[in-house]
């Protein structure tokens, strides 16, 4: 009897969090062995996947009847491993796109279904980046100073 009340409470909590009907909540909870956190994770994982893969066909009606206790719960196929969302320093030096002329894509305004993609300036070669910076500085009037030719007073005042 206590299990029935506990299950009803879990169904109510699941419905309150997700906004689905109680039959669907019961299905998720039963497939997760009545573990609320696992059932919620399963629900949101399937919801995210359905948003990522838009279907070109009309959705077919789904039978939401709970399985009987005598039949085993069907095992779900494992999702493919997701790529890491953490970038390291090696990822910054990697050239992922073969086109050097293409600029970085930026998202400009709007919500998730509107907005516009704007391309930045083309990528420059990084091989001579430091040399190019110094050339640009000289072009705009910077002067090359030799550390050995500097008076001793100026060197000590910088330290």
Coordinates of C-alpha atoms in Angstrom, one line a residue:
X1 CA 0.0 0.0 0.0
X2 CA 2.8 2.4 0.8
X3 CA 4.4 1.6 -2.5
X4 CA 1.2 2.6 -4.3
X5 CA 1.1 5.9 -2.5
X6 CA 4.8 6.5 -3.1
X7 CA 4.4 5.7 -6.8
X8 CA 1.5 8.1 -7.0
X9 CA 3.6 10.8 -5.4
X10 CA 6.4 10.1 -7.9
X11 CA 4.0 10.3 -10.8
X12 CA 2.6 13.6 -9.6
X13 CA 6.2 15.0 -9.1
X14 CA 7.2 13.8 -12.6
X15 CA 4.0 15.4 -14.1
X16 CA 4.7 18.6 -12.2
X17 CA 8.2 18.9 -13.5
X18 CA 7.6 17.8 -17.1
X19 CA 4.0 18.7 -17.7
X20 CA 3.2 15.4 -19.3
X21 CA 0.1 13.3 -18.6
X22 CA 0.2 10.7 -15.8
X23 CA 0.2 7.6 -18.1
X24 CA 3.4 8.8 -19.8
X25 CA 4.9 9.7 -16.5
X26 CA 4.2 6.2 -15.2
X27 CA 5.8 4.7 -18.3
X28 CA 9.0 6.6 -17.7
X29 CA 9.0 5.9 -14.0
X30 CA 8.4 2.1 -14.5
X31 CA 11.2 2.0 -17.1
X32 CA 13.5 3.7 -14.6
X33 CA 12.6 1.3 -11.8
X34 CA 10.7 4.1 -10.0
X35 CA 13.9 6.3 -9.8
X36 CA 12.6 9.8 -10.3
X37 CA 15.9 11.4 -11.2
X38 CA 16.7 8.6 -13.8
X39 CA 13.2 8.9 -15.3
X40 CA 13.5 12.7 -15.6
X41 CA 16.9 12.3 -17.2
X42 CA 15.5 9.8 -19.7
X43 CA 12.6 12.1 -20.5
X44 CA 14.8 15.1 -21.1
X45 CA 17.3 13.1 -23.1
X46 CA 14.6 11.9 -25.5
X47 CA 13.1 15.4 -25.7
X48 CA 16.5 16.9 -26.6
X49 CA 17.1 14.2 -29.2
X50 CA 13.7 14.7 -30.8
X51 CA 14.4 18.5 -31.1
X52 CA 17.8 17.9 -32.7
X53 CA 16.5 15.5 -35.3
X54 CA 13.4 17.0 -37.0
X55 CA 11.2 14.4 -38.6
X56 CA 10.0 14.9 -42.2
X57 CA 7.1 12.6 -41.7
X58 CA 4.0 13.1 -39.6
X59 CA 4.2 11.8 -36.1
X60 CA 2.3 8.5 -35.7
X61 CA 0.1 8.0 -32.7
X62 CA 1.9 6.4 -29.7
X63 CA 0.3 3.7 -27.5
X64 CA 1.0 4.8 -23.9
X65 CA -0.3 1.8 -22.1
X66 CA 2.0 0.6 -19.4
X67 CA 3.5 -2.9 -19.9
X68 CA 2.3 -5.7 -17.7
X69 CA 4.4 -7.0 -14.9
X70 CA 4.8 -10.4 -16.6
X71 CA 6.5 -9.0 -19.7
X72 CA 10.1 -7.7 -19.5
X73 CA 10.7 -4.0 -20.1
X74 CA 12.2 -3.6 -23.6
X75 CA 15.8 -2.5 -23.4
X76 CA 16.6 0.9 -25.0
X77 CA 19.4 1.1 -27.5
X78 CA 22.4 3.0 -26.2
X79 CA 23.0 6.4 -27.6
X80 CA 26.2 7.0 -29.5
X81 CA 28.9 8.8 -27.4
X82 CA 28.7 12.6 -27.7
X83 CA 31.7 14.6 -28.7
X84 CA 33.5 16.5 -26.0
X85 CA 32.4 20.1 -25.6
X86 CA 35.7 21.1 -23.9
X87 CA 38.4 22.6 -26.1
X88 CA 42.0 22.6 -25.3
X89 CA 45.0 24.6 -26.6
X90 CA 45.6 22.0 -29.3
X91 CA 42.1 22.6 -30.6
X92 CA 42.9 26.3 -31.1
X93 CA 45.8 25.5 -33.4
X94 CA 43.9 22.8 -35.4
X95 CA 42.6 23.9 -38.8
X96 CA 39.2 22.3 -38.9
X97 CA 38.1 23.9 -42.2
X98 CA 40.0 23.5 -45.3
X99 CA 39.0 26.9 -46.7
X100 CA 41.4 29.6 -45.5
X101 CA 39.2 32.4 -47.1
X102 CA 36.1 31.6 -45.0
X103 CA 35.6 33.7 -41.9
X104 CA 34.2 32.7 -38.5
X105 CA 30.4 32.5 -38.4
X106 CA 28.7 34.6 -35.8
X107 CA 25.0 34.5 -34.7
X108 CA 23.4 37.9 -34.7
X109 CA 20.2 38.5 -32.7
X110 CA 16.9 36.8 -32.6
X111 CA 15.6 33.8 -30.7
X112 CA 16.5 30.2 -31.4
X113 CA 14.3 30.1 -34.5
X114 CA 15.2 33.5 -35.9
X115 CA 18.3 35.6 -36.3
X116 CA 21.0 35.8 -38.8
X117 CA 24.4 34.3 -39.3
X118 CA 27.1 36.8 -40.1
X119 CA 30.5 35.8 -41.5
X120 CA 33.5 37.6 -40.0
X121 CA 36.7 38.5 -42.0
X122 CA 38.7 35.7 -43.6
X123 CA 41.2 33.8 -41.6
X124 CA 44.8 34.9 -41.9
X125 CA 47.7 32.6 -41.8
X126 CA 49.1 32.2 -38.3
X127 CA 52.6 31.2 -39.3
X128 CA 54.0 34.7 -39.3
X129 CA 51.6 36.3 -36.9
X130 CA 54.3 37.9 -34.7
X131 CA 56.3 39.1 -37.7
X132 CA 53.1 40.7 -39.1
X133 CA 52.3 42.4 -35.9
X134 CA 55.8 44.0 -35.8
X135 CA 55.6 45.0 -39.5
X136 CA 52.2 46.7 -38.8
X137 CA 53.7 48.5 -35.8
X138 CA 56.7 49.8 -37.8
X139 CA 54.3 50.9 -40.6
X140 CA 52.4 53.0 -38.1
X141 CA 55.5 54.8 -36.8
X142 CA 57.0 52.4 -34.1
X143 CA 60.7 52.6 -33.8
X144 CA 63.1 49.7 -33.1
X145 CA 65.1 50.2 -29.9
X146 CA 68.2 48.3 -29.1
X147 CA 68.4 47.3 -25.4
X148 CA 72.2 47.6 -25.4
X149 CA 72.1 51.2 -26.8
X150 CA 69.6 52.4 -24.1
X151 CA 70.9 54.6 -21.4
X152 CA 71.3 52.9 -18.0
X153 CA 69.0 55.4 -16.3
X154 CA 66.0 54.5 -18.5
X155 CA 66.5 50.7 -18.0
X156 CA 66.6 51.2 -14.2
X157 CA 63.5 53.4 -14.2
X158 CA 61.4 50.7 -15.9
X159 CA 62.2 48.0 -13.4

